[in-house]
Amino acid sequence: VIRCRAAVAWAAGKPLSVEEVEVAPPKAGEVRIKIVATGICRTDDHVLEGCFPNVDFPVIPGHEGAGIVESLGEGVTSVKPGDKVIPLCLPQCGKCSFCLNPESNYCVKCHVSEPQNLLPDKTSRFTCKGKPIHHFLWVSTFAEYTVIPEYALAKIDAAAPLDKVCLLGCGFPTGYGAAINTAKVKPGSTCAVFGVGGVGLSVVMGCKAAGAARIIAVDINKDKFAKAKELGATDCISPRDFKKPIQEVLTEMTGHGVDYSFEVIGHADTMTAALASCNMNTGVCVIVGVPASGSVISIDPMLLLWGRTWKGTLLGGWKMRDSIPKLVSSYLEKKINSDLLITHTLPIAKVNEGFQLLRAGK
Ligand code: NAD
Ligand code: ZN
Ligand code: ZN
């Protein structure tokens, strides 16, 4: 058993509490990882707010990390102690019908199929003050050591800087893949990205890499616009500067609406606005933002009847175990620059400050 620090969420609506926790050794098919760095994704904030009914408290959140293998459970063969890894919040067992389907990146043997936030055998490896603590998405990267199923790990290049490539665990591949894999943005096209936080900025990068001619960033926080422009946005607009709905503004700006729109906020109203912003016939709208559970959208079906496509993306459509090591190689070859998404670096003791910065749009 390892004793280390972890940021524990004891109850919804409460700040995280940095505690000493015990981390049990990995069981068969599991790996214990020393987490070196982790990003903060808005989805972790949704957990703290209590937005997910299937996430039980107390829980150790965090799902965008990078670390080093510490020890192996029985039967683990694909990694060894000392290997650098990125924990995958979407695993890839390689055997289920979805894993065998080249079009899919969902894995049936994942925490979504059997909603409970413990490890696959329905037990926890974490205890704190004598109480078992729940895992989150099987990865719980807000702990200095965590235990993860082998098939939810991607082994990455030993040269990768873990404090930088941790972003390749969620935010960057989600946004970049939403453009490249899910929307399949074509060269010369026009895109609109609703919400340019960490994930939305990664969508902007994906649209640019795919050769989009015009990328319109839409955000109510104008402080986000300088970075959006640096990464490839050609226009930046705030819905608050217009009296008419933003979908009408975008339609006027582009003639018939954009070719691709992305909702990267997580609100039902901006999802509807993003749908109406893409052109009526060949437009594609991708939902990236995670809505509050129980959200309902009502739309005029005519919006779809004319041919529009409305779809969502899970982690940008990547088969994670296969793709994340390749994205790390692209990072090392300087083909992608996710470092531009890093705004602050804090020690674990200041994790709540990190969330305050996220909520303040910083
Ligand atoms: P973030 O908070 O950093 O960014 C959200 C941005 O939206 C902010 O810049 C904010 O100013 C802007 N915004 C808020 N309300 C707006 C409005 N009404 N109109 C225009 N802009 C508005 O969050 P993030 O970390 O970039 O995550 C974005 C979303 O993506 C979250 O909902 C997160 O849960 C989700 N997400 C989904 C997946 C997936 O697999 N689909 C993966 C990771 C994150
Ligand atoms: Zn995330
Ligand atoms: Zn699978």
PDB file of C-alpha atoms and ligand atoms in Angstrom, residues 91-100 106-109 151, ligand 3:
ATOM      1  CA  PRO A  91     -10.583   2.482 -22.714  1.00  0.00           C
ATOM      2  CA  GLN A  92     -10.023   0.189 -25.681  1.00  0.00           C
ATOM      3  CA  CYS A  93     -10.288  -3.515 -24.847  1.00  0.00           C
ATOM      4  CA  GLY A  94      -9.636  -4.430 -28.475  1.00  0.00           C
ATOM      5  CA  LYS A  95     -12.119  -7.311 -28.374  1.00  0.00           C
ATOM      6  CA  CYS A  96     -15.691  -5.973 -28.085  1.00  0.00           C
ATOM      7  CA  SER A  97     -17.909  -5.322 -31.113  1.00  0.00           C
ATOM      8  CA  PHE A  98     -17.282  -1.555 -30.932  1.00  0.00           C
ATOM      9  CA  CYS A  99     -13.499  -1.984 -30.606  1.00  0.00           C
ATOM     10  CA  LEU A 100     -13.560  -4.288 -33.649  1.00  0.00           C
ATOM     11  CA  TYR A 106     -16.489   3.504 -27.860  1.00  0.00           C
ATOM     12  CA  CYS A 107     -15.559   0.368 -25.881  1.00  0.00           C
ATOM     13  CA  VAL A 108     -18.332  -1.747 -24.352  1.00  0.00           C
ATOM     14  CA  LYS A 109     -16.033  -2.737 -21.456  1.00  0.00           C
ATOM     15  CA  TYR A 151      -6.582  -1.639 -21.356  1.00  0.00           C
TER      16      TYR A 151
HETATM   17 ZN    ZN B   3     -13.784  -2.770 -26.270  1.00  0.00          ZN
END
